[in-house]
Coordinates of C-alpha atoms in Angstrom, one line a residue:
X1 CA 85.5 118.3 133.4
X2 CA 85.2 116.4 130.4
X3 CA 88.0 116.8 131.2
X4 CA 89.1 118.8 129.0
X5 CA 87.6 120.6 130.5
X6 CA 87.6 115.0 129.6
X7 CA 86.6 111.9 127.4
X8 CA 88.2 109.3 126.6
X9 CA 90.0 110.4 123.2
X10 CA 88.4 113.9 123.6
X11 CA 89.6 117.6 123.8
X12 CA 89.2 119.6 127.3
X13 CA 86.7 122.7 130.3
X14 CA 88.3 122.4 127.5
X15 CA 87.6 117.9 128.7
X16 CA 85.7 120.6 129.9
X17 CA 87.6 119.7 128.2
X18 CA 90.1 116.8 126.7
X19 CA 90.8 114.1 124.2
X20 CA 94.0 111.8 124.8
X21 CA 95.9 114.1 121.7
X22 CA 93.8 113.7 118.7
X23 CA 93.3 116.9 116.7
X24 CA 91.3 115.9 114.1
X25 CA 88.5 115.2 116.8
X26 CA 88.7 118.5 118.3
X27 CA 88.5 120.9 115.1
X28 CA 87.9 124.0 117.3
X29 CA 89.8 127.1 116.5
X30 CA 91.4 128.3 119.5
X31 CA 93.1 126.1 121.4
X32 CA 96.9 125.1 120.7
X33 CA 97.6 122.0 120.1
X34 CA 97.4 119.9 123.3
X35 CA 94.7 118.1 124.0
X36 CA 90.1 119.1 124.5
X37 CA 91.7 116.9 126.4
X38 CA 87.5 117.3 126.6
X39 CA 86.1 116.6 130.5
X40 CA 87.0 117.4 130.8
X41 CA 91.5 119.4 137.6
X42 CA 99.2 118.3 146.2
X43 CA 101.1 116.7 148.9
X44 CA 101.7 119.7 151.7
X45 CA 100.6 122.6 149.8
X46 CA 96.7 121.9 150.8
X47 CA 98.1 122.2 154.6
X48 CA 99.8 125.8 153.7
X49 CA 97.2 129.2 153.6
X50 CA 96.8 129.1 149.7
X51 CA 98.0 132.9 149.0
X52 CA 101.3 132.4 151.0
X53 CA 102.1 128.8 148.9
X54 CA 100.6 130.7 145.8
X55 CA 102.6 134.1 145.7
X56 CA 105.9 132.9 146.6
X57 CA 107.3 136.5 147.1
X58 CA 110.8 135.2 147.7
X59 CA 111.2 133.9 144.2
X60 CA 112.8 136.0 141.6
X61 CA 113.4 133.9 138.6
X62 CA 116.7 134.6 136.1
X63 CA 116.1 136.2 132.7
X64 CA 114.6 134.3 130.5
X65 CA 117.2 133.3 127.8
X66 CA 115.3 133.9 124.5
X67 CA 116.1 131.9 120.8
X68 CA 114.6 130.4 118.1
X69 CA 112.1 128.7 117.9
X70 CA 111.7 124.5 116.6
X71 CA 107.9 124.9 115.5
X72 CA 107.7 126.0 111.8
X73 CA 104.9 128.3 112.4
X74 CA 106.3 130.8 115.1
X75 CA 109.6 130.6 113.4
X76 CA 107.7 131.5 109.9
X77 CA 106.4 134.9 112.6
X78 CA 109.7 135.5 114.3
X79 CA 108.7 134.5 117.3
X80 CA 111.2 133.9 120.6
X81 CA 111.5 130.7 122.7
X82 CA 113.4 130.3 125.8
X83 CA 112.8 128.6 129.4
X84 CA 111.6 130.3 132.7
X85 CA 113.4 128.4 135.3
X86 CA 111.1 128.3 138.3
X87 CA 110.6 126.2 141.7
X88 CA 109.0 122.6 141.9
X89 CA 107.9 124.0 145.2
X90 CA 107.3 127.9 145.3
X91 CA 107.5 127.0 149.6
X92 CA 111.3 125.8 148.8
X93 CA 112.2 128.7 146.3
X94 CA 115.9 127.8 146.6
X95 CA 115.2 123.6 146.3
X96 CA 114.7 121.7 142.9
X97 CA 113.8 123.7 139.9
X98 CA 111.7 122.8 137.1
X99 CA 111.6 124.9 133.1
X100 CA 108.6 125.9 131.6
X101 CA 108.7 126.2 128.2
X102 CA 107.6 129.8 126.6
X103 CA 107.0 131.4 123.3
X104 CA 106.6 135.8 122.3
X105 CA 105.5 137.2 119.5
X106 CA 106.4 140.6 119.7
X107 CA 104.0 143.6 119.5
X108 CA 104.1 145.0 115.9
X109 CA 102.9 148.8 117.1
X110 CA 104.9 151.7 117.1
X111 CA 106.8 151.0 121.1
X112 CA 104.7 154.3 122.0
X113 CA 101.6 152.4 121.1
X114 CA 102.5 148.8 123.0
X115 CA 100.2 148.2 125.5
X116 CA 102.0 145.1 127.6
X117 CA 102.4 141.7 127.9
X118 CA 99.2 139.6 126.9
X119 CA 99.6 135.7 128.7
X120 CA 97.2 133.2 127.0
X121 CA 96.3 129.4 128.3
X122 CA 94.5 126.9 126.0
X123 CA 92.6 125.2 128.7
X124 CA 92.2 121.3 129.6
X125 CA 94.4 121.6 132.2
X126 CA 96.7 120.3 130.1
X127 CA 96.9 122.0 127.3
X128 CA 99.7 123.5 125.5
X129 CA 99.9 127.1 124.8
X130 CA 103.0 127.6 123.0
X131 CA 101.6 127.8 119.9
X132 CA 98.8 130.2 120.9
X133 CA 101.0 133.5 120.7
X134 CA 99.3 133.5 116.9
X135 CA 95.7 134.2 118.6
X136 CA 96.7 138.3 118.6
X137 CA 96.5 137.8 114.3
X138 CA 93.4 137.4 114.5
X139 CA 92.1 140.1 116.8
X140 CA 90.1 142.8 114.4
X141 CA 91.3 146.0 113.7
X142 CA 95.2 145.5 114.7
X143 CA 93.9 145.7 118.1
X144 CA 96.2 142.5 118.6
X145 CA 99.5 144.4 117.6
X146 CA 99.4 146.3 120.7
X147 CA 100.6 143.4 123.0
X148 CA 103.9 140.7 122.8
X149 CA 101.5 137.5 122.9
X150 CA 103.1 135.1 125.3
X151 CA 102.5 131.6 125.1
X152 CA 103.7 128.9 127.6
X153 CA 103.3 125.2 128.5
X154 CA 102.0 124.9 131.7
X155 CA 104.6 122.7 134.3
X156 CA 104.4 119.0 133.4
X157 CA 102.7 119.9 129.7
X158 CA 104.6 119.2 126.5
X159 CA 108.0 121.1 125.7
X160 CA 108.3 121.7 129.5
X161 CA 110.9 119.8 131.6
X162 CA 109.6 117.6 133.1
X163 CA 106.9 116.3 130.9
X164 CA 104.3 114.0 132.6
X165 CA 103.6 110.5 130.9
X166 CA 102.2 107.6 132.3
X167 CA 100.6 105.1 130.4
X168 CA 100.9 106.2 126.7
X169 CA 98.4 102.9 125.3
X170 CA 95.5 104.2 128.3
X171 CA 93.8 104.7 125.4
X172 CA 93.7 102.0 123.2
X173 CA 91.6 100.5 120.4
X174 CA 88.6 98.7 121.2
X175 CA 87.9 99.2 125.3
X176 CA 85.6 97.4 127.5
X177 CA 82.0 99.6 127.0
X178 CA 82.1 102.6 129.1
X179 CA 78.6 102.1 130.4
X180 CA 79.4 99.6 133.3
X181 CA 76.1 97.1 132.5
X182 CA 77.3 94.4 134.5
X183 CA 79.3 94.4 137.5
X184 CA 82.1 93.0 135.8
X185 CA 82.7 96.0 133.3
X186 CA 82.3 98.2 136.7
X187 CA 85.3 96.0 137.9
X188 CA 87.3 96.2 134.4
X189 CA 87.1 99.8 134.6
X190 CA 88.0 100.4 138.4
X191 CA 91.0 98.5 138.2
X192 CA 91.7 100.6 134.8
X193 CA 91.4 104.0 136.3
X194 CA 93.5 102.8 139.8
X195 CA 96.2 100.9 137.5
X196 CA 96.6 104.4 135.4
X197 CA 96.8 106.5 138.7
X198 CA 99.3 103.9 139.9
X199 CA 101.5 104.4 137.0
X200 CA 100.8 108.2 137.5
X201 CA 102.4 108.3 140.9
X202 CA 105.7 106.1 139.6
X203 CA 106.0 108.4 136.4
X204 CA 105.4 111.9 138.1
X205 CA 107.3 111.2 141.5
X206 CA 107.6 115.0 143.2
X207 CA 106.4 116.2 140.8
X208 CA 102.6 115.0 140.9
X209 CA 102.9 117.5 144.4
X210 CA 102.7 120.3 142.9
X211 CA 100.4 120.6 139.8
X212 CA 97.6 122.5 141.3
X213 CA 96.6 125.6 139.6
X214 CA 97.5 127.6 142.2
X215 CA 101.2 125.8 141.2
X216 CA 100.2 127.3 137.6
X217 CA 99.4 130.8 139.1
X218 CA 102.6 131.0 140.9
X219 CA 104.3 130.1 137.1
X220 CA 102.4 132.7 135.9
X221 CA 103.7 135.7 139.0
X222 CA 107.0 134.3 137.9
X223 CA 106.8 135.3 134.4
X224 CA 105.3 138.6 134.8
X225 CA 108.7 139.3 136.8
X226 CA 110.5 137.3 134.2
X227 CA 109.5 139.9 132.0
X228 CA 109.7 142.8 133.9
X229 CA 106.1 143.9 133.8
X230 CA 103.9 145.2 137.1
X231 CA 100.5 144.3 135.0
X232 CA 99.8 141.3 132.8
X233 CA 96.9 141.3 130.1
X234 CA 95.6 137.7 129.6
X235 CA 93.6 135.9 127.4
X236 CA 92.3 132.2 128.3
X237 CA 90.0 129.8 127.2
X238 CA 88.0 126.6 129.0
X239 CA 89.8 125.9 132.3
X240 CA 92.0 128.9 131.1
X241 CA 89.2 131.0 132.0
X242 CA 89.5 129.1 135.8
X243 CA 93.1 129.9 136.2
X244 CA 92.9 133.2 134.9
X245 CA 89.8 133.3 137.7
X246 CA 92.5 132.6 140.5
X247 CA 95.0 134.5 139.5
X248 CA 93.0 137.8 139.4
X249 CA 91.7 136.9 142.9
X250 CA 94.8 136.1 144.6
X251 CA 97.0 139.3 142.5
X252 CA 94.3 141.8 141.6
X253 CA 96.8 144.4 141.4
X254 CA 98.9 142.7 138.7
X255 CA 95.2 142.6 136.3
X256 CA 95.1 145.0 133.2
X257 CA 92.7 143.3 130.8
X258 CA 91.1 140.0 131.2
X259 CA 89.3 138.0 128.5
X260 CA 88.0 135.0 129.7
X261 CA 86.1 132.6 126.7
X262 CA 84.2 129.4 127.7
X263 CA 83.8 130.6 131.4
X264 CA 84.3 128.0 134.0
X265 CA 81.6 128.0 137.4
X266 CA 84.3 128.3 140.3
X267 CA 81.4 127.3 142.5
X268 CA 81.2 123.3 140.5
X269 CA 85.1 122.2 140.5
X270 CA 85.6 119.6 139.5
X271 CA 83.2 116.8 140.6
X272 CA 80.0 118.7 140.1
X273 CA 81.3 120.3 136.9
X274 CA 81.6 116.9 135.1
X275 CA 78.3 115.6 135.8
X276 CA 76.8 119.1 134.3
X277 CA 78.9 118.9 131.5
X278 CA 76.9 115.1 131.0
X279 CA 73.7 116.8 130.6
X280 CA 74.1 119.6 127.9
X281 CA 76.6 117.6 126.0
X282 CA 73.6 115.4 125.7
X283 CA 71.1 118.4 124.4
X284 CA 74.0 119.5 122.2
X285 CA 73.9 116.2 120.7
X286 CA 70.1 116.2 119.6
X287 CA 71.0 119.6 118.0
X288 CA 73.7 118.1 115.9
X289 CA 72.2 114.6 115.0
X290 CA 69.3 117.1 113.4
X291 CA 71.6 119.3 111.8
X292 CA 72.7 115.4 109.9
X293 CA 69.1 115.5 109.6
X294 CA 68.9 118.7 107.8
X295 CA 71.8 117.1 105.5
X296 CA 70.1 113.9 104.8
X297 CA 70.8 114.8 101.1
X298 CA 74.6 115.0 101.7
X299 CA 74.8 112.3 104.8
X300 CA 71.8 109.8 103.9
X301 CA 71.5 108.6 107.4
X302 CA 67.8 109.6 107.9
X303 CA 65.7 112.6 108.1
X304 CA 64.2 113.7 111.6
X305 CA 66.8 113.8 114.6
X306 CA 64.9 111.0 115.8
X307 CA 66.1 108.9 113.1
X308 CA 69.4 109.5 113.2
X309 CA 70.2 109.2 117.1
X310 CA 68.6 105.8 116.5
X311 CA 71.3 104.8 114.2
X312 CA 74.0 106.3 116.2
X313 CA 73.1 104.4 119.1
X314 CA 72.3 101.2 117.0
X315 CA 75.6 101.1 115.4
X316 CA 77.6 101.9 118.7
X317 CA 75.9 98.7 120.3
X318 CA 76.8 96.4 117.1
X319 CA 80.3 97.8 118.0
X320 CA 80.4 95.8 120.9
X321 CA 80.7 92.3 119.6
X322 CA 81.9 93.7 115.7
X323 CA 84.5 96.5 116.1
X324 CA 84.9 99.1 113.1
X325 CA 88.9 97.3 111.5
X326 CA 88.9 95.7 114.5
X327 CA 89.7 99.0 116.2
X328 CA 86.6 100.9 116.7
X329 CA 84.6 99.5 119.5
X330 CA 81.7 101.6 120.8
X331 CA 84.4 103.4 123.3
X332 CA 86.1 105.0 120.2
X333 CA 82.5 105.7 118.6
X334 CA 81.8 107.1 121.4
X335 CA 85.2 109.7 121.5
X336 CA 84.9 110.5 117.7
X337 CA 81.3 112.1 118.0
X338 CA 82.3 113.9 121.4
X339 CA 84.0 116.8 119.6
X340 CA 80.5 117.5 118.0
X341 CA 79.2 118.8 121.6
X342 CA 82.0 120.8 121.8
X343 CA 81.5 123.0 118.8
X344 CA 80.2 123.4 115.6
X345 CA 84.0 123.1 113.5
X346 CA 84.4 119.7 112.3
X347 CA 80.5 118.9 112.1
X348 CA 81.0 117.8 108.4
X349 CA 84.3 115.4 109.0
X350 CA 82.4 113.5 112.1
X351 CA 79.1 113.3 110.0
X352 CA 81.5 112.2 106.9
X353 CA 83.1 109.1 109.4
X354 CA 79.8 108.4 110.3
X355 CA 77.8 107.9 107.0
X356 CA 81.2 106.3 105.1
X357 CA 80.9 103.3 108.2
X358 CA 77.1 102.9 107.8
X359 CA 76.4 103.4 104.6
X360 CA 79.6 101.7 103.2
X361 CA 81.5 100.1 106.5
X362 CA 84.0 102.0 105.3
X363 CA 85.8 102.3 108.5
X364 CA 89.2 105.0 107.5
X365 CA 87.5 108.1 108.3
X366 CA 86.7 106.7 111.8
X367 CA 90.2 106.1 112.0
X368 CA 91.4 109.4 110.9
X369 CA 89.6 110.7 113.8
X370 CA 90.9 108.1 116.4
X371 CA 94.8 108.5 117.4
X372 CA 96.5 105.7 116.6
X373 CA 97.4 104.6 120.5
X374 CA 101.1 104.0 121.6
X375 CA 103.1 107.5 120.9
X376 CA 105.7 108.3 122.9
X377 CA 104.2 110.8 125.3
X378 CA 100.6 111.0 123.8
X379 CA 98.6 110.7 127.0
X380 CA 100.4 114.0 128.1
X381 CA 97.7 116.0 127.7
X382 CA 95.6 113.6 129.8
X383 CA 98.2 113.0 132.1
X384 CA 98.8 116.5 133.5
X385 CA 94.7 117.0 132.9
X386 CA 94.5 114.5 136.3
X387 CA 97.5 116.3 137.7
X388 CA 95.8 119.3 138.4
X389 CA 91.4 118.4 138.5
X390 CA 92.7 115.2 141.2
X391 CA 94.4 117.9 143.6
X392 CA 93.2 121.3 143.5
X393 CA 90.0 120.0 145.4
X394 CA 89.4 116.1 147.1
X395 CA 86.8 114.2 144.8
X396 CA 84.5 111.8 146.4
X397 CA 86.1 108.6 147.7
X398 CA 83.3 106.3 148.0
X399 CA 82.5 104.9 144.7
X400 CA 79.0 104.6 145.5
X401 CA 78.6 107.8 145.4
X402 CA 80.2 108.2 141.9
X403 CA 77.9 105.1 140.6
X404 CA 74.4 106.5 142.0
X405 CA 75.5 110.4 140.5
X406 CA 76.8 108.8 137.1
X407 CA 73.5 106.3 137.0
X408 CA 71.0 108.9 137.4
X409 CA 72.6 111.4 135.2
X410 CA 72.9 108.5 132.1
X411 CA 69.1 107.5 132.6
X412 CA 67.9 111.0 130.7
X413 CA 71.5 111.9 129.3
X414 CA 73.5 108.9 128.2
X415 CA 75.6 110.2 125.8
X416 CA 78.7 111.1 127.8
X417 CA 78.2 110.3 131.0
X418 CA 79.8 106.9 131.8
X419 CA 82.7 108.2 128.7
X420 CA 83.4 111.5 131.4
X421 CA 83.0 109.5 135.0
X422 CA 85.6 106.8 133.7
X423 CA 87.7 109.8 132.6
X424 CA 88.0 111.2 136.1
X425 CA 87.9 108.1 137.5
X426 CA 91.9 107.7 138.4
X427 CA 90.7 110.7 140.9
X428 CA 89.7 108.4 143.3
X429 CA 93.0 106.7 143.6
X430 CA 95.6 109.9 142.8
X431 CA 98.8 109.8 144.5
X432 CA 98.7 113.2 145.7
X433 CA 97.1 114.9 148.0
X434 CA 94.1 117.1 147.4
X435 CA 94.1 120.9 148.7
X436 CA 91.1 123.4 148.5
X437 CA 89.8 125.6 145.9
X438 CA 90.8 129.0 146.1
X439 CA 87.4 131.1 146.8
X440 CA 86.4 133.1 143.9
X441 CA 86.6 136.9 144.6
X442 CA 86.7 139.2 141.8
X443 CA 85.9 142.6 143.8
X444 CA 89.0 144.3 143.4
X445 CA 89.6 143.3 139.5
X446 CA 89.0 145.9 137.2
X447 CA 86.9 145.2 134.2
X448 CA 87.4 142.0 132.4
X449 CA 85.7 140.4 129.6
X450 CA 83.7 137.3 129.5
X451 CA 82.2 134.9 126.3
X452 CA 80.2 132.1 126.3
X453 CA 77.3 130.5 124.2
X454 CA 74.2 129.7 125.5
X455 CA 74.8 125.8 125.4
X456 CA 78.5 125.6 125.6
X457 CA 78.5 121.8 127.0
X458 CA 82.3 122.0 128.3
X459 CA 82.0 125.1 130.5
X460 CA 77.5 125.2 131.0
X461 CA 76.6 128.7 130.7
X462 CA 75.3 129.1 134.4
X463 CA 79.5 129.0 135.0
X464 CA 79.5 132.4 133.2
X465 CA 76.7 134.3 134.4
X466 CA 78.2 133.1 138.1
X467 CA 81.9 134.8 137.2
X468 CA 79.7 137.9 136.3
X469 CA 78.4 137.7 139.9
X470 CA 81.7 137.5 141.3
X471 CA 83.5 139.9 139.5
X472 CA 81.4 142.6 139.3
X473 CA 82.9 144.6 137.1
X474 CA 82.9 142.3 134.4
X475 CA 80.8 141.8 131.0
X476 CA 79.5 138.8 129.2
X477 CA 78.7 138.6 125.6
X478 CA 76.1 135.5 124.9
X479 CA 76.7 133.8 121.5
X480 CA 72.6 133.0 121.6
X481 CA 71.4 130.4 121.3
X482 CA 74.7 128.3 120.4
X483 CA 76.7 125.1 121.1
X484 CA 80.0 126.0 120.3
X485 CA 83.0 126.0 123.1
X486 CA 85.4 128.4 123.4
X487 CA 84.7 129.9 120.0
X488 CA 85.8 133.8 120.2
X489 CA 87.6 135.4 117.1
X490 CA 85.8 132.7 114.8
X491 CA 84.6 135.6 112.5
X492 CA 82.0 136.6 114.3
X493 CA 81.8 140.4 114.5
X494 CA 79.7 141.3 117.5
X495 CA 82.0 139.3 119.5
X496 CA 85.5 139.3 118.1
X497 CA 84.9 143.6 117.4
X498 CA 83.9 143.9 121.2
X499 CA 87.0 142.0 121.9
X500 CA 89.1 144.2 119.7
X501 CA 87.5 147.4 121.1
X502 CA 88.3 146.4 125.1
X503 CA 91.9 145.3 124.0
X504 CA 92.6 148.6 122.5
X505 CA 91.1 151.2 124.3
X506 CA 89.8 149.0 127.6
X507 CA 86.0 150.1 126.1
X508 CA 83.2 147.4 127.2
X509 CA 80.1 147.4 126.6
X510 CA 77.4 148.9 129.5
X511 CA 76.3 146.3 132.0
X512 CA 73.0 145.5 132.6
X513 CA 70.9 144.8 136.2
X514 CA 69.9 141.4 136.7
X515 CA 71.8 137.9 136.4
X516 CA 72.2 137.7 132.6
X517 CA 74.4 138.5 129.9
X518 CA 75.1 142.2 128.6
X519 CA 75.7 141.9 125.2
X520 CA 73.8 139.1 122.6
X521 CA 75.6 138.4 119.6
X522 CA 75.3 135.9 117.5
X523 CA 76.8 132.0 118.0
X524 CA 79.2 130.8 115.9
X525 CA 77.0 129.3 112.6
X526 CA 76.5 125.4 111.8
X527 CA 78.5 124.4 109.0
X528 CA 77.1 123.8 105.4
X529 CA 78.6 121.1 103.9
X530 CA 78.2 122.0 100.5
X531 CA 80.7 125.1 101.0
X532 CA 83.4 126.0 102.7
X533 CA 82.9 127.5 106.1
X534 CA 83.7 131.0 106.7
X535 CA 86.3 129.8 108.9
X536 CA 88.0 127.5 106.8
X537 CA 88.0 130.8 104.3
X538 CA 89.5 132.5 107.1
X539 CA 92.3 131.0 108.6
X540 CA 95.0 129.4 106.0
X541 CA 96.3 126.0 106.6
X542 CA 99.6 126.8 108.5
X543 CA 97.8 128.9 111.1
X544 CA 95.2 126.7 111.9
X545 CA 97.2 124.0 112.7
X546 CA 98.2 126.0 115.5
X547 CA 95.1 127.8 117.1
X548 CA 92.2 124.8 116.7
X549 CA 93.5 121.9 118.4
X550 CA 94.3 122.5 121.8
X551 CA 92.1 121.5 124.6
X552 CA 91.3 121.9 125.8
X553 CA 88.7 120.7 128.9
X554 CA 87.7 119.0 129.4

C-alpha cells in the first residue's frame, strides 16, 4: 500500500500508507507518530492452519509491569508504560521472547460507568501507537472517558525490543528518478530494492519470521489476557482497520465495539491494493493542484488546475539535472507533495514549499518537509512496513509482471505510481517466507463502526463498502465527496458525534439495503490559508504532536 498504507518519504493504508519518518509531510491528525509510512504488508507460519499459529491458546503472558512514562505528553496525562513480554513464535510459547512496548490512559468515569479496555493501532504497518492513547480526548461528549485507552507499538516498531532497522540512509537526498525511463534506472532501482531486502534479512534475523499480522493479532490476544479483560473495544485507522479486520474474524467473541477509519479492501492485499491506491492518489491530486488554483492570490503559481499541474511536473523534471540545495531531486519532489493525496491537513505548508522554490528557489521549506536522511533507526517505520505487506501474502515474483501493471497504471495516473511500485519493491526479494491472508468473515461480529471518504487514496473507498459486505452488521459513514485519509474526530460533527454516540451507548445509525454507505456526512473541509483551520483551533500544540503524525499506510 503506499505503503503506508508507502512512498518513498511518505506516511502509510496508512503508505496506504508510509513515509520513511517525516512528520511534517504527513500533517494528518490521527496517527501517532510513526510513519504514513504512505503505500503504502513468515518462515513456517504460512505452512501452520492460520487460527492455530494465530490464537496461541497456550500462552499466558506475565503481568504487565506498569511505570512512568519517557514521552512528555502522556506523562503531562498520567499515563502508564510497561512491556508485555510475549513469544517471537506464538507455535514455541515457551522459546525466545520478544517486549512490546505499551502505554494506558486510564478511564476518567466513575468505575461504575467504565466501559473496558479500548486498543488503538495507527496503521502503516508500522506505525507507532504509543502515543495514540490521547485519541479518547477528543471523542465528543466524554464518550472517550468511558474506556483506559491503550496504545502499543506493534513487534519490531519503535520503543519495542527488538526494533527493526535496516538501512537508515534508504532514503537519501537526491535518488535516481523513480520513473524507470531507461533500462538503466530500471536496473539502478532493482538492485536498490534487493540490496535493502538483503540488509533486511541480516538486520532482522528470526525475527523477520514472524511479523505477519496474524503475529500482530496474537500480540493483541495477549494483551487482552495481560489485562484481564474477556472483550476488547478497538479503535484503528489505515491498515489498523485490516488488523482489526482479522482479529474480529479469527476471535469474534473477544469483539465489543469496533471503529474502523480509512477501511482497508481485505479482498486487494497487498499487490492489488498499491496499484489502486496509484490511481485515486492521482484524482486527488487534480483536486489539490485546483485548490492552489483557487489560491492563486496567496500561492501565485497559476490559475486553472491545468496550469498548476503543468508547473509541478515542469519543475520536478528540471529537478533531474538541478536538484533543489543540491538535495531535492524529483524523488523528494515527488515525497513532499504525496501527503496532499492523503488528506486535506498540511495543504497550505506543501503549497507554501512549493511557491517559495518557484517563485523564489527558495529551497528551506522543501527541506523542512524532507527528513534529513541518516538517523539512527529512521527507516523503522519502513522497515517493519515490508515486515509485514512482504509476508502476510506472496507478491508477484516475475518483474515483468510488476513493469507491465506499474506501466499501464502511470500512462493515465503518473503521479505515484513508479514512487509506490519502487516502495514495495524489496517484496520481491524478502527474506521471509510469505503465508496467506486470513479470509475475511465478519458474520459473527457484532456491530462495528466503519469511516471513510469518498476519495480516500490510501485505503479506495470500494475497500469500505466491501468490509460492510462482510461484516454485516456493520455501518459506514461517507465523508462525501472528500479526499482526506483516516480523518475521524477532526471536528466534524456528523462523524465524530456518531462515533461518540456508539462508544457510549453501542447506538449506530440504521443500515440501509444496497451496497453503499448508511450515513453521509460531511468530508473534512479544504483549508483556507488566510485563517487558521478549525483544526489547528482545535488541538493545542502538545497534543497534536502526538495524534497527526503516524502513518500511517501506506
Amino acid at each position: 500500500m503506499p505503503g503506508w498504507l508507502g512512498c518513498g518519504n511518505r506516511p502509510g493504508p496508512d503508505r496506504p500508507g508510509g513515509r520513511l519518518d517525516n512528520g511534517r509531510q504527513r500533517m494528518r491528525k490521527i496517527l501517532a507518530a510513526t510513519i504514513a509510512a504512505s503505500v503504502g504488508l513468515l518462515i513456517g507460519a504460512g505452512t501452520v492452519p492460520v487460527a492455530a499459529a494465530a490464537t496461541a491458546p497456550g500462552y499466558t503472558p506475565p503481568a504487565i509491569d506498569w511505570g512512568t512514562c519517557t514521552r512528555p505528553s502522556l506523562q503531562a496525562r498520567g499515563a502508564q508504560c510497561g512491556f508485555l513480554v510475549v513469544p517471537l513464535d506464538y507455535r514455541k510459547p515457551n522459546g525466545t521472547k520478544i517486549k512490546i512496548a505499551v502505554s494506558r490512559i486510564k478511564h476518567k468515569s466513575s468505575d461504575a460507568a467504565y466501559q473496558g479496555v479500548m486498543l488503538t493501532n495507527p496503521g502503516g504497518p508500522g506505525g507507532s501507537g504509543l502515543g495514540l492513547p490521547v485519541l479518547g480526548e477528543y471523542v465528543p461528549n466524554g464518550a472517550g472517558e468511558f474506556y483506559d485507552w491503550i496504545g502499543f507499538d506493534p513487534r519490531g516498531v519503535g520503543s519495542s525490543v527488538p526494533s527493526l532497522t535496516c538501512d537508515p540512509n534508504y532514503a537519501g537526498y537526491n535518488r535516481p528518478f523513480y520513473v524507470p525511463v531507461t533500462r538503466q534506472l530500471e536496473n539502478t532501482w532493482r538492485a536498490k530494492a534487493k540490496g535493502y531486502a538483503k540488509a533486511c534479512d541480516a538486520a532482522g534475523g528470526a525475527l523477520l519470521d514472524h511479523l505477519k499480522t496474524t503475529d500482530t493479532v496474537a500480540d493483541m490476544e495477549s494483551l487482552r489476557k495481560a489485562l484481564g479483560v474477556s472483550k476488547i473495544n478497538y479503535y484503528g485507522f489505515s491498515y489498523g482497520t485490516y488488523l482489526g479486520q482479522v482479529y474480529a474474524t479469527l476471535h469474534p467473541e473477544r469483539v465489543r465495539r469496533f471503529v474502523f477509519d480509512g477501511v482497508v479492501n481485505p479482498e486487494r492485499v497487498w499487490y492489488a491494493a498499491n496499484l489502486d491506491q496509484d490511481i485515486q492518489f492521482d484524482k486527488n491530486m487534480d483536486v489539490y493542484f485546483g485548490w492552489i488554483a483557487k489560491n492563486d492570490a496567496t500561492y501565485h503559481l497559476g490559475k486553472t488546475a491545468k496550469a498548476v499541474k503543468q508547473k509541478y511536473y515542469s519543475t520536478l523534471y528540471s529537478l533531474i539535472r538541478n536538484p533543489a540545495a543540491g538535495k531535492i531531486g524529483p524523488d523528494e519532489w515527488n515525497d513532499v507533495f504525496v501527503s496532499a493525496g492523503y488528506y486535506v491537513f498540511g495543504w497550505q505548508e506543501v503549497a507554501e514549499a512549493f511557491a517559495a522554490w518557484v517563485n523564489e528557489k527558495d529551497p528551506a521549506p522543501l527541506l523542512n518537509l524532507y527528513a534529513e536522511p541518516g538517523a539512527p533507526g529512521s527507516d523503522n517505520g519502513y522497515a517493519v512496513y515490508l515486515g509485514v505487506q512482504c509476508t502476510d501474502v506472496q507478491w508477484p515474483q516475475n518483474w515483468s509482471q510488476w513493469r507491465r501493471d506499474n506501466w499501464s497504471v502511470h500512462a493515465r495516473h503518473p503521479f505515484i505510481t513508479w514512487n509506490n511500485a519502487w516502495y514495495n519493491a524489496p517484496c520481491i526479494n524478502w527474506g521471509a517466507k510469505a503465508g496467506k491472508p486470513v479470509p475475511i468473515n465478519g458474520k459473527k461480529v457484532p456491530p462495528i463502526l466503519l469511516i471513510s471518504e469518498t476519495n480516500d487514496a490510501a485505503t479506495p473507498y470500494s475497500g469500505a463498502i466491501e468490509v460492510r459486505k462482510r461484516f454485516p452488521r456493520s455501518v459506514l459513514i461517507e465523508g462525501v465527496g472528500g479526499t482526506t485519509h483516516s480523518g475521524s474526530l477532526s471536528g466534524i460533527a456528523c462523524t465524530d458525534d456518531t462515533i461518540a454516540a456508539y462508544l457510549a451507548t453501542g447506538e449506530l445509525p440504521d443500515r440501509v439495503r444496497g451496497n453503499r454507505s448508511d450515513k453521509r456526512c460531511d468530508p473534512v473541509p479544504q483549508p483556507d490559508p488566510a485563517a487558521a483551520t478549525a483544526f489547528s483551533a482545535k488541538i493545542a500544540d502538545d497534543a497534536r504532536a502526538e495524534v497527526r503524525d503516524a502513518i500511517g499506510v501506506r
